[in-house]
mmCIF file of C-alpha atoms in Angstrom:
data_model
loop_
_atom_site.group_PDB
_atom_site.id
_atom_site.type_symbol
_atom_site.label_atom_id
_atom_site.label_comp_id
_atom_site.label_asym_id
_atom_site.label_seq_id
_atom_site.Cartn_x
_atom_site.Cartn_y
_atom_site.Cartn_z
ATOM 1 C CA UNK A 1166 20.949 -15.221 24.621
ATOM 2 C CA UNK A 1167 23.614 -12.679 26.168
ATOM 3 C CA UNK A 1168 27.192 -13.663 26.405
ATOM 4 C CA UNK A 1169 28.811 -13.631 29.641
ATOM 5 C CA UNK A 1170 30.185 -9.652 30.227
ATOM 6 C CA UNK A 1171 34.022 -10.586 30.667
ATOM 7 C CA UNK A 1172 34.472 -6.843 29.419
ATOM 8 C CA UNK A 1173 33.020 -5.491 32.107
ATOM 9 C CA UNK A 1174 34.762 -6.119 35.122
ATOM 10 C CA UNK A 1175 33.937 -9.771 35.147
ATOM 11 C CA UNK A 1176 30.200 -9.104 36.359
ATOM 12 C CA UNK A 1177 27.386 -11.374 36.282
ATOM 13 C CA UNK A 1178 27.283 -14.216 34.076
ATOM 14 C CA UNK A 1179 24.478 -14.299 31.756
ATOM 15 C CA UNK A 1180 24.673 -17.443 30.364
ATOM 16 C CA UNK A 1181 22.456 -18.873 33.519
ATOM 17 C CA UNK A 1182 19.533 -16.815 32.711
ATOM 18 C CA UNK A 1183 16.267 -18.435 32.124
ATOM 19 C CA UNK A 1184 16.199 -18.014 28.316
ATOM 20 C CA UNK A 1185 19.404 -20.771 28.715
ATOM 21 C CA UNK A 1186 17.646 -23.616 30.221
ATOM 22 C CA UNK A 1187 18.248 -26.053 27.342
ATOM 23 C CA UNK A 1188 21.291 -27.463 26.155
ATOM 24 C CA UNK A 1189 22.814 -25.261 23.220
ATOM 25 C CA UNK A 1190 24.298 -21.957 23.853
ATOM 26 C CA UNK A 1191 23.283 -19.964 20.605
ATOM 27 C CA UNK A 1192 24.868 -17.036 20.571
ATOM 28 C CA UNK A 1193 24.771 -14.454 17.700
ATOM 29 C CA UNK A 1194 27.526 -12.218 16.362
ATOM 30 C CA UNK A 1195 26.415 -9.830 13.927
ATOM 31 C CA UNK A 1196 23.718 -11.058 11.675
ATOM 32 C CA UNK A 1197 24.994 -14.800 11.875
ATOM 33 C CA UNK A 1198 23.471 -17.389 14.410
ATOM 34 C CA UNK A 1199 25.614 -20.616 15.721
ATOM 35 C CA UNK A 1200 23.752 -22.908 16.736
ATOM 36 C CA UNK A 1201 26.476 -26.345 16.725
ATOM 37 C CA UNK A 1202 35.739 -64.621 21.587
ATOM 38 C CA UNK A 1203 36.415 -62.234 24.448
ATOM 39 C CA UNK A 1204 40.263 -61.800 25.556
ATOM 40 C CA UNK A 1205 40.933 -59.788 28.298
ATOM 41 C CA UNK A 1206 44.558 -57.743 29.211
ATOM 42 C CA UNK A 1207 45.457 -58.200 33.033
ATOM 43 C CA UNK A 1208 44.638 -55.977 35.747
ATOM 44 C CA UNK A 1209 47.856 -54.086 35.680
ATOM 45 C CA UNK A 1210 47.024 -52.889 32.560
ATOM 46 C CA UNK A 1211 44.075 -50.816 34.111
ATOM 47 C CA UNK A 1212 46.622 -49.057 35.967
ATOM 48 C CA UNK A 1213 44.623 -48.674 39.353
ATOM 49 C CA UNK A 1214 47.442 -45.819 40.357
ATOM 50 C CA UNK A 1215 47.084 -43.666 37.251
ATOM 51 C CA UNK A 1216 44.039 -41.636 39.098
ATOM 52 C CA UNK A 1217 46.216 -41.252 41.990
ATOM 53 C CA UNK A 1218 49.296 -40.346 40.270
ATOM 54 C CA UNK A 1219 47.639 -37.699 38.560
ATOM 55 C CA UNK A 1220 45.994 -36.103 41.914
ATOM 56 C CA UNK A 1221 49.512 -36.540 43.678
ATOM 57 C CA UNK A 1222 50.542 -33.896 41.966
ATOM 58 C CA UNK A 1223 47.119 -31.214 42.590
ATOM 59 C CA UNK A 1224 46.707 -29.294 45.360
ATOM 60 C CA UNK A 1225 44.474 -31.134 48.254
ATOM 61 C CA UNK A 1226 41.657 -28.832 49.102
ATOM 62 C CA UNK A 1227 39.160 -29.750 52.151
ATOM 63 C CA UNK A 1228 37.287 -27.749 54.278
ATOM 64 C CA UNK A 1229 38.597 -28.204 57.919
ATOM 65 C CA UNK A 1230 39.852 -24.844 57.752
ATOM 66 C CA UNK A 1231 35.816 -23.487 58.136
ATOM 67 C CA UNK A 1232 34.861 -26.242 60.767
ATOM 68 C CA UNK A 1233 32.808 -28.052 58.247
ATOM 69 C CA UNK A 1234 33.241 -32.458 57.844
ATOM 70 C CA UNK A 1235 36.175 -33.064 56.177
ATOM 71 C CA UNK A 1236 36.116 -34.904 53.042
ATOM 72 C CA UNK A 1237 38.691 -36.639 51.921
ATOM 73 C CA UNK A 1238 38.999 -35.981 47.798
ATOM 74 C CA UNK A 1239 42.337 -37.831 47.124
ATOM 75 C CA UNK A 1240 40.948 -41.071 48.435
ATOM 76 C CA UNK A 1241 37.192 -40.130 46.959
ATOM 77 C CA UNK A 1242 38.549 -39.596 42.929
ATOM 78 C CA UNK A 1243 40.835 -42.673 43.827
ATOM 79 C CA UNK A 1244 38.104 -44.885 44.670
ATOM 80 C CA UNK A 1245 35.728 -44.063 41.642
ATOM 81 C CA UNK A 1246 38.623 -43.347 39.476
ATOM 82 C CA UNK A 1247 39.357 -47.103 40.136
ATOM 83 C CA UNK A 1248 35.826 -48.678 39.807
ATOM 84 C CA UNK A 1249 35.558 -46.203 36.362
ATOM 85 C CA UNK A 1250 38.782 -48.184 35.088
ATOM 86 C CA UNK A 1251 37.231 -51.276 36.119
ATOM 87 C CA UNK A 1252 34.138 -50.699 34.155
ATOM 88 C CA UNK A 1253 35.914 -49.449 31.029
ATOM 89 C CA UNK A 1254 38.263 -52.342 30.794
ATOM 90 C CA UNK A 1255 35.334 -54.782 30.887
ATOM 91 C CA UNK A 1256 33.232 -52.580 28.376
ATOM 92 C CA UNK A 1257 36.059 -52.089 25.769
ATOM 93 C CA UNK A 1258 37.642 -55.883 25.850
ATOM 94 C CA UNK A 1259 40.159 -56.983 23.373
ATOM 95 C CA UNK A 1260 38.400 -58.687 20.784
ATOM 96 C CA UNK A 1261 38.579 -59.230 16.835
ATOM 97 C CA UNK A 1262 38.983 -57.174 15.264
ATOM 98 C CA UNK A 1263 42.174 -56.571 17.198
ATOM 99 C CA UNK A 1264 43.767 -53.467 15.775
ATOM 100 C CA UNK A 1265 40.588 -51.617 15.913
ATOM 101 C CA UNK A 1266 39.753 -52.561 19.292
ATOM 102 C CA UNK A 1267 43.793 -52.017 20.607
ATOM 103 C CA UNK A 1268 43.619 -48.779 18.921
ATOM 104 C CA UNK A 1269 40.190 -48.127 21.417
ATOM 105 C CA UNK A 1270 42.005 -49.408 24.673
ATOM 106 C CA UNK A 1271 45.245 -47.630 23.699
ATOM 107 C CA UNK A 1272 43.462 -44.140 24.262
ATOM 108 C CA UNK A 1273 40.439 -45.083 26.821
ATOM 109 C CA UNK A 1274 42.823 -47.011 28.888
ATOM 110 C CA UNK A 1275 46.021 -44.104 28.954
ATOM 111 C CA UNK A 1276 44.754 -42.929 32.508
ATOM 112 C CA UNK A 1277 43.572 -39.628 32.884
ATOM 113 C CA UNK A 1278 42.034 -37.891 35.524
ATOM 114 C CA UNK A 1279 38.878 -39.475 34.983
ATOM 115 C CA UNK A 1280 37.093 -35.995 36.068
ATOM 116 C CA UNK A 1281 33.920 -36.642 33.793
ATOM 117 C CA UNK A 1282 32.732 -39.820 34.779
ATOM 118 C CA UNK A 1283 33.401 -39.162 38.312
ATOM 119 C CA UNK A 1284 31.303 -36.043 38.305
ATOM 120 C CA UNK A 1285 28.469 -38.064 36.542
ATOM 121 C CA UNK A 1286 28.369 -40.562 39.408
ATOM 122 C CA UNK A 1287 28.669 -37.621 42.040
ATOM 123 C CA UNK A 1288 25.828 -36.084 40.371
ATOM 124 C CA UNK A 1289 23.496 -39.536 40.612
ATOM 125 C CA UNK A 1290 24.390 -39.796 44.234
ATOM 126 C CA UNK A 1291 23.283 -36.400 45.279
ATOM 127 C CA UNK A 1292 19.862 -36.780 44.040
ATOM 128 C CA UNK A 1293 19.461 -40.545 45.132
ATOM 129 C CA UNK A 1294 20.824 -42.854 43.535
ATOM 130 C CA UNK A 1295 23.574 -45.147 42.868
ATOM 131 C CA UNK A 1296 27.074 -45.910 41.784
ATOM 132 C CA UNK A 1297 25.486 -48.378 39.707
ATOM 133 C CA UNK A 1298 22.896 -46.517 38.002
ATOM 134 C CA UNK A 1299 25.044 -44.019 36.745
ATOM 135 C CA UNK A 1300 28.678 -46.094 35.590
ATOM 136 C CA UNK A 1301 27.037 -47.096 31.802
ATOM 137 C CA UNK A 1302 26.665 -43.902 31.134
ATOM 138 C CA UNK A 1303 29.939 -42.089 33.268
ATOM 139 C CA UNK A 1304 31.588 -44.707 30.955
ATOM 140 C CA UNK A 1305 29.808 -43.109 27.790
ATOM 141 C CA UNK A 1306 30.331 -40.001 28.518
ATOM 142 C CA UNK A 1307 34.453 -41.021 29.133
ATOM 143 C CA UNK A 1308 34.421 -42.959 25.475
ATOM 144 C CA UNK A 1309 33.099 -39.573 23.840
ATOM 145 C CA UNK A 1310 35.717 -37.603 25.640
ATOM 146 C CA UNK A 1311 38.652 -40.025 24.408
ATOM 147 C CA UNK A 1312 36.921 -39.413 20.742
ATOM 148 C CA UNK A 1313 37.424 -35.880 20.875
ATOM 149 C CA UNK A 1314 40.582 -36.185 22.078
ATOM 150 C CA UNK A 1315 41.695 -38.900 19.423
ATOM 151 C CA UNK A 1316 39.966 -37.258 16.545
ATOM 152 C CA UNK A 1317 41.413 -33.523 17.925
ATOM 153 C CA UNK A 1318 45.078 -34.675 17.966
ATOM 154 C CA UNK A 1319 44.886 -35.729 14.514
ATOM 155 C CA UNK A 1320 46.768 -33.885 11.789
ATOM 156 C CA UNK A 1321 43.952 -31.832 9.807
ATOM 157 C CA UNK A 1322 42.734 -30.978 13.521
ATOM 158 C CA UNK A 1323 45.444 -29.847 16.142
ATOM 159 C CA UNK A 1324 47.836 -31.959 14.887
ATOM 160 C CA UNK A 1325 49.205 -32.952 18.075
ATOM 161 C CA UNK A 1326 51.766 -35.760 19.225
ATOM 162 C CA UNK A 1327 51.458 -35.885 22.722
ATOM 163 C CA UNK A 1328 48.321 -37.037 24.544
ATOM 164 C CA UNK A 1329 48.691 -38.092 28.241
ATOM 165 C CA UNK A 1330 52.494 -38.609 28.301
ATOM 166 C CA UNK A 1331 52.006 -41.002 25.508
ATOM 167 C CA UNK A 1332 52.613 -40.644 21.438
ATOM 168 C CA UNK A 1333 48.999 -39.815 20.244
ATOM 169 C CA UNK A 1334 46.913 -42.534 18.865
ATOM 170 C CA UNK A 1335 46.832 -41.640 15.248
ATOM 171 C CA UNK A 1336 51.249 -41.536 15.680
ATOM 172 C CA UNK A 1337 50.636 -45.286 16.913
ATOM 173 C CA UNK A 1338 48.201 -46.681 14.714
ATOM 174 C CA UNK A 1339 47.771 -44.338 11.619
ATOM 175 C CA UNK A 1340 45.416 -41.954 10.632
ATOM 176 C CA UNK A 1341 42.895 -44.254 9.303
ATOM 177 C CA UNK A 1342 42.688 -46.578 12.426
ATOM 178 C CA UNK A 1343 42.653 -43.702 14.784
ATOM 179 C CA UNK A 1344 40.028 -41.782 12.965
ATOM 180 C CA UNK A 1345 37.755 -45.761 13.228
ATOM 181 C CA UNK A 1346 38.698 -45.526 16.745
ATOM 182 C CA UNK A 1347 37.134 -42.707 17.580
ATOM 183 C CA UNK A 1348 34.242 -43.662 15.892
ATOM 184 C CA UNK A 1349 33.497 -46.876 17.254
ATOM 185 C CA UNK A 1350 33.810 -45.315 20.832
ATOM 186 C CA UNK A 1351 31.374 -42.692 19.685
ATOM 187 C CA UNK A 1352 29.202 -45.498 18.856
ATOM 188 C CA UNK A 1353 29.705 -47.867 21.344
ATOM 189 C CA UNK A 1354 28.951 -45.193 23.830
ATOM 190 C CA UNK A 1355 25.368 -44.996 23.480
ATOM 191 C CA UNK A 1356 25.025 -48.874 22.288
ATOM 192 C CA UNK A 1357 26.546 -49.097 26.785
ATOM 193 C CA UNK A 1358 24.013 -47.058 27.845
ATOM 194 C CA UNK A 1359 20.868 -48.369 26.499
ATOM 195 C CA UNK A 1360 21.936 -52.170 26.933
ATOM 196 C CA UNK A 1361 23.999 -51.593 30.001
ATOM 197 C CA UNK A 1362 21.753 -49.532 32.437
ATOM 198 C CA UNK A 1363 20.384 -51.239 35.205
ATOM 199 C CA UNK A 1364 17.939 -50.155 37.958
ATOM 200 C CA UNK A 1365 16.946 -47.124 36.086
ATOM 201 C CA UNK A 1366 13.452 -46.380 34.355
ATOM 202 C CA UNK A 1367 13.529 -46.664 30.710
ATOM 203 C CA UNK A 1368 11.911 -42.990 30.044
ATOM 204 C CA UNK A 1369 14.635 -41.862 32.279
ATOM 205 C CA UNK A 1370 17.259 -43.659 30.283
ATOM 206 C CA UNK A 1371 16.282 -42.217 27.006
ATOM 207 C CA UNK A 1372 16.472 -39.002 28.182
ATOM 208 C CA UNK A 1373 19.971 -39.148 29.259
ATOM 209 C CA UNK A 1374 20.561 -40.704 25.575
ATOM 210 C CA UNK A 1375 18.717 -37.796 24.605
ATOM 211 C CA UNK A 1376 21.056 -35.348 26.259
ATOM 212 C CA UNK A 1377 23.844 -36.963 25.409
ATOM 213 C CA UNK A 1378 23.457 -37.016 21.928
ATOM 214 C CA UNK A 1379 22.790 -33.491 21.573
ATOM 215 C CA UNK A 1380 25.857 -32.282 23.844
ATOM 216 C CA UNK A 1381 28.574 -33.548 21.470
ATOM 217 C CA UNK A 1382 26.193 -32.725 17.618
ATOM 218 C CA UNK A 1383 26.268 -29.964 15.809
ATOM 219 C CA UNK A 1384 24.663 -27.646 18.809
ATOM 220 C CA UNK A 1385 27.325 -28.901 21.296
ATOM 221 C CA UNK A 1386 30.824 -30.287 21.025
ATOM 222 C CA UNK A 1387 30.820 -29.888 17.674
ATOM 223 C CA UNK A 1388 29.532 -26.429 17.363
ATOM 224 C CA UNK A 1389 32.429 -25.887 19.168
ATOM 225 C CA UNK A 1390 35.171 -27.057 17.356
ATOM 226 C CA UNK A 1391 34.126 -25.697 14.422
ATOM 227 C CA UNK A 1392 33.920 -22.529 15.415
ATOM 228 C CA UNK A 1393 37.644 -23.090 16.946
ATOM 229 C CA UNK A 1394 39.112 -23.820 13.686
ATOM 230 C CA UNK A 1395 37.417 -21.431 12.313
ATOM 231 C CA UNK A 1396 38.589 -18.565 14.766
ATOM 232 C CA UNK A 1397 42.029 -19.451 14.458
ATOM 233 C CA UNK A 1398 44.169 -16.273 13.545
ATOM 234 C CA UNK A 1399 40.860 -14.513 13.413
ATOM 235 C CA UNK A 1400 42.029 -10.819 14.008
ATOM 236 C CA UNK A 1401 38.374 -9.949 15.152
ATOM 237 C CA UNK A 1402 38.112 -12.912 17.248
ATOM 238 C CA UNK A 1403 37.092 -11.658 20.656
ATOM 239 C CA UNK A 1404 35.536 -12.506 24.282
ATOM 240 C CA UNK A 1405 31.649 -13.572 22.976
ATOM 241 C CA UNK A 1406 33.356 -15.885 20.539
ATOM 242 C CA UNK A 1407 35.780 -17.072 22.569
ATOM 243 C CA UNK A 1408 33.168 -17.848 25.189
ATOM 244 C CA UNK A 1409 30.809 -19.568 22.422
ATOM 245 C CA UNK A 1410 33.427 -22.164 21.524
ATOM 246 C CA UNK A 1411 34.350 -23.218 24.918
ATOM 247 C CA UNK A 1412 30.344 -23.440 26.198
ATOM 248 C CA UNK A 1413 30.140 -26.105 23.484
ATOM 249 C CA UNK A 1414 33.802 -27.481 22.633
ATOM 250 C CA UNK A 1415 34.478 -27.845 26.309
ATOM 251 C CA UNK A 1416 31.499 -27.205 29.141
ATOM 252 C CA UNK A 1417 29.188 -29.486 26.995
ATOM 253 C CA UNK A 1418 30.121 -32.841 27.950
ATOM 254 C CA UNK A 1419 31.036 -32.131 31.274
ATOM 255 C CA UNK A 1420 27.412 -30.788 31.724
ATOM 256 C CA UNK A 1421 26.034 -33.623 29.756
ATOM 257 C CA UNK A 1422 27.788 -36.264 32.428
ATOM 258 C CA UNK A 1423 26.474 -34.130 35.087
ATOM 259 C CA UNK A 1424 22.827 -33.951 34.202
ATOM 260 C CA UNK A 1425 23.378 -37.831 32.949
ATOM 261 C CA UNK A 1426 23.853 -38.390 36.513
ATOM 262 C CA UNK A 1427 21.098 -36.512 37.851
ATOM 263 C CA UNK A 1428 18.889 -37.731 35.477
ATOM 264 C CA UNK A 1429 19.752 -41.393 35.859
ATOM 265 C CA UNK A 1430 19.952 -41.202 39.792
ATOM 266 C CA UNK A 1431 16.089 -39.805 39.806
ATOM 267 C CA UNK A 1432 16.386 -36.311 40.262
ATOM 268 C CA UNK A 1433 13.761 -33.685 39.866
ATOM 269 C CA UNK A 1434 13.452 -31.497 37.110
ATOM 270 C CA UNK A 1435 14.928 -28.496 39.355
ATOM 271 C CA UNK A 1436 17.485 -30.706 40.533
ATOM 272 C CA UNK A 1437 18.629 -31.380 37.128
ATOM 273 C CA UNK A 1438 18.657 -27.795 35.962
ATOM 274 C CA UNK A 1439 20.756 -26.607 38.882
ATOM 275 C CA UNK A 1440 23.263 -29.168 38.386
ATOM 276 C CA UNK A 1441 22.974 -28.185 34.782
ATOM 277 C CA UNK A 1442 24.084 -24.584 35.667
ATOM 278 C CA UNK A 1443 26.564 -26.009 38.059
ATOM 279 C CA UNK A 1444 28.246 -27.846 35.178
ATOM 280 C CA UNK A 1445 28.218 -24.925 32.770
ATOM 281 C CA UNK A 1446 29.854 -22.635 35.135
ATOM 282 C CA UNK A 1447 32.950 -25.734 35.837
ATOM 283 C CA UNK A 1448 32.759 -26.275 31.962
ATOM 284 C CA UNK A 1449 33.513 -22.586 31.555
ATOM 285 C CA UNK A 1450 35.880 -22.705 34.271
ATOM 286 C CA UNK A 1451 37.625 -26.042 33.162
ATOM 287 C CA UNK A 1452 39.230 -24.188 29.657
ATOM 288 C CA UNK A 1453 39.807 -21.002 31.474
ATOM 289 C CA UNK A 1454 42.284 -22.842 33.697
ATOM 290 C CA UNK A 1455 43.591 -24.900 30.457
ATOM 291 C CA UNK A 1456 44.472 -21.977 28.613
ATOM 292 C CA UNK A 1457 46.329 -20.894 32.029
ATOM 293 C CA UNK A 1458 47.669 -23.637 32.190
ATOM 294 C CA UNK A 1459 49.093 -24.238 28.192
ATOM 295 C CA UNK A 1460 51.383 -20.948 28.761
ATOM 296 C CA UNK A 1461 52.504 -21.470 32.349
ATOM 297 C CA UNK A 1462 53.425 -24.923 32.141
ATOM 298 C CA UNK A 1463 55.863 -27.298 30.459
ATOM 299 C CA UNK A 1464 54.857 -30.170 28.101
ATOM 300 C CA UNK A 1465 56.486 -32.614 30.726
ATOM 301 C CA UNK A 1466 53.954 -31.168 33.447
ATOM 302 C CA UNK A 1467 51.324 -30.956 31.302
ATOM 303 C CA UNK A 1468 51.227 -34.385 29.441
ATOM 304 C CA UNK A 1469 50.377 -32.923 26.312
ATOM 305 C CA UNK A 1470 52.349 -30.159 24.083
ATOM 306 C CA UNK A 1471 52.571 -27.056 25.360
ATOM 307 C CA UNK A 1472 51.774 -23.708 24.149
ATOM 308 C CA UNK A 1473 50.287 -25.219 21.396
ATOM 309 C CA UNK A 1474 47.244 -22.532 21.642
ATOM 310 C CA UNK A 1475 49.927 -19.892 21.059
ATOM 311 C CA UNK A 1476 51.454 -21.420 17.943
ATOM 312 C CA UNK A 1477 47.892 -22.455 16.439
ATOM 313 C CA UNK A 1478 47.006 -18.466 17.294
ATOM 314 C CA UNK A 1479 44.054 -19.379 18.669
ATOM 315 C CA UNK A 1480 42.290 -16.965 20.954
ATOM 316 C CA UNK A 1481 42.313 -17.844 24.498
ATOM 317 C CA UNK A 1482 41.104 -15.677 27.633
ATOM 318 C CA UNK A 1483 45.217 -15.034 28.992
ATOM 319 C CA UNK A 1484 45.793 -14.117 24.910
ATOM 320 C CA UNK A 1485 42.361 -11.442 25.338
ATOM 321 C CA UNK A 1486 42.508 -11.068 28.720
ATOM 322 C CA UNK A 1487 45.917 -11.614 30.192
ATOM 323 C CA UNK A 1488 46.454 -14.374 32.802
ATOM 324 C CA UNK A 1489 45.538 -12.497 36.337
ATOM 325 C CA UNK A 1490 42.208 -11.500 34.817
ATOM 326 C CA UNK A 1491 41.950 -14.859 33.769
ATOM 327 C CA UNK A 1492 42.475 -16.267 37.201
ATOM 328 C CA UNK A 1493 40.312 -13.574 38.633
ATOM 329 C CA UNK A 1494 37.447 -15.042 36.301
ATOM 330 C CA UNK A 1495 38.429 -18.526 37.119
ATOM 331 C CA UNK A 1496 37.463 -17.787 41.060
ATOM 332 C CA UNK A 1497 34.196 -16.269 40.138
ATOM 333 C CA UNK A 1498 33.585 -19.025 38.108
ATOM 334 C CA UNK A 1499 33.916 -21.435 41.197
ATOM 335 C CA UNK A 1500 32.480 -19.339 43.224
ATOM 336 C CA UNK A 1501 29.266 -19.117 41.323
ATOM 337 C CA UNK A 1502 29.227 -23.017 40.353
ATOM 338 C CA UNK A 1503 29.747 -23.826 44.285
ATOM 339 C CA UNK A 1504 26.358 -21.783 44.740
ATOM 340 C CA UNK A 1505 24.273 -23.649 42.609
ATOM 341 C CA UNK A 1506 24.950 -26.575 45.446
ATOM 342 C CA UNK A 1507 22.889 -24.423 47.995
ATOM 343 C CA UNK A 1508 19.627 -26.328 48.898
ATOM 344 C CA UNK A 1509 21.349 -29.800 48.757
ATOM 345 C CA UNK A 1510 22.507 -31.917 51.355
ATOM 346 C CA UNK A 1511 26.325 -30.970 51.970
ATOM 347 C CA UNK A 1512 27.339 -34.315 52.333
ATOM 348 C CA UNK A 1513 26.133 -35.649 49.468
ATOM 349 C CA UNK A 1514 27.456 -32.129 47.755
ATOM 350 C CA UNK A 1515 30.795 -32.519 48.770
ATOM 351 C CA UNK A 1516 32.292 -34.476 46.154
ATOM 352 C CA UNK A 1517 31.092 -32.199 43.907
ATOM 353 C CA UNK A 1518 32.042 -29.115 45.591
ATOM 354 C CA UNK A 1519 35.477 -30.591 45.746
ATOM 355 C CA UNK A 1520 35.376 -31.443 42.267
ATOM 356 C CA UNK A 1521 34.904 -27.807 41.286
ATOM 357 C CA UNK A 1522 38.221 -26.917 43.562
ATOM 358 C CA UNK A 1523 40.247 -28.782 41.838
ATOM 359 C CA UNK A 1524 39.456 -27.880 38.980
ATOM 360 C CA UNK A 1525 40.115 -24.681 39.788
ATOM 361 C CA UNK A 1526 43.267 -25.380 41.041
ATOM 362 C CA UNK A 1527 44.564 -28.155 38.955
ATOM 363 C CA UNK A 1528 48.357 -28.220 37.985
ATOM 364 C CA UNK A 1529 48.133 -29.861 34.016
#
């Protein structure tokens, strides 16, 4: 499979072609092929303003400008952002053991902007279904994400000790209980799904399993990660790699809760692969606007440590492209996710299409 041409002039992306239709991204450089007794904290501690706090501070984007029905996004990612809290808090209870399960809540529960779940119910509702249907698995999909972020933070990773405003989870509870954390999330994850899915056919149910598991082995997330630490102060390190690493280590997952949703909310197998390329185009175009944002913004805006790409010497598209071509790519790249929403109804499309704005236009 071709990578996408950022060298020349930013033209059409590749990666959407036919011969990409499944879930890994191979992508060759050189002769080498990658191919990777129940207790229960209150309410407050769900924080039901921590989705709204976070969106405060993004720019608003609707569409009475063109004429079209406004929709209103604040109030939309506030609402699900909510009910996704809701459902996580009663999935991941405190419970004995009660370090291992504190250690669990401490990251799951931290807030967020709870952008992966939320696109996974989006997703189920614009081919049909439900809220319902799709929250065991938008909550899956959010455990994985917090075990990447727990496991990444840790020292022989990225070494990080800022996650969310908060210390990181391995500078609260040790190495060794963050590291069982993350694993019991990872675990846990697909344990919710296949017990906690209701209204949904069970061949439809293990093929969301099925995509799930392969977005975050060693074709997806983890493909990507490794290929991350492996690139790091890589003099030869360049766009096709750069692009490999964040297809998997980034745009996996988000596709994977995407197509979840579609899956799970009974959509057809065109459906499905259009909101497949959809979510690999806002995966793309999720990192391109982090590594904007980790050298334009402060660790206080950011929630997390700044410029920690540029320390690492990682290569990131401002470091290989600089940051307006970066943005310029960043607008294509919402411009061509945006378009793989044509032939659905725009109602139902909107949260997505909003979802893709900001995105695109998110401050940290």
């Amino acid at each position: 499979m071709s990578a996408v041409s950022l060298a020349a002039s930013l033209q059409s992306c590749s990666i959407f072609t036919q011969a990409c239709r499944s879930s890994s991204f191979p992508l060759k450089r050189g002769s080498k092929s990658f191919v990777i007794s129940r207790q229960r904290l209150s309410s407050s501690s769900i924080s039901s303003l921590s989705v709204y706090a976070v969106l405060a501070k993004e720019e608003t984007v609707t569409e009475e400008e063109e004429g079209k029905p406004t929709f209103n996004f604040k109030e939309y990612m506030v609402q699900k952002g909510n009910s996704v809290n809701r459902a996580l808090d009663a999935a991941v209870f405190l419970r004995e053991p009660l370090k291992i399960h504190e250690a669990m809540r401490y990251s799951l529960m931290a807030g967020g902007k709870r952008v992966r779940p939320v696109l996974c119910i989006a997703a189920c509702e614009l081919v049909g279904g439900n809220e319902s249907m799709a929250m065991p698995a938008a909550c899956a999909v959010e455990m994985i994400h917090t075990m990447s972020l727990i496991h990444d933070d840790l020292p022989c990773m990225d070494n990080d000790d800022l996650r969310r405003g908060k210390p990181t989870n391995h500078k609260v509870f040790g190495e060794d209980v963050a590291v069982l954390a993350g694993d019991a999330l990872l675990a846990f994850a697909f344990e919710h799904v296949a017990v906690s899915t209701i209204g949904v056919a069970p061949p439809r149910i293990v093929r969301a399993i099925g995509e799930l598991a392969k977005s975050i082995g060693s074709e997806g997330l983890v493909a990507g990660q490794v290929v991350d630490i492996n690139s790091e102060g890589a003099a030869d390190a360049g766009l096709q790699q750069l692009e490999f690493i964040h297809l998997h280590k980034t745009a996996a997952l988000l596709e994977a809760a995407v197509v979840l949703g579609a899956i799970l909310g009974g959509g057809s197998n065109e459906e499905v692969e259009k909101l497949r390329n959809f979510a690999r185009y806002i995966g793309l175009l999720f990192q391109v606007v982090d590594d904007i944002l980790d050298v334009t913004k402060s660790s206080n805006e950011l929630g997390k440590t700044a410029g920690k790409d540029l320390v690492a010497d990682k290569v990131t598209y401002p470091k290989l492209m600089g940051i307006e071509k970066s943005r310029e790519f960043a607008q294509k790249l919402n411009r061509d996710a945006q378009d793989q929403l044509s032939g659905f109804d725009p109602q139902k499309a909107a949260p997505l299409i909003a979802l893709a704005n900001y995105i695109a236009y998110r401050q940290n």
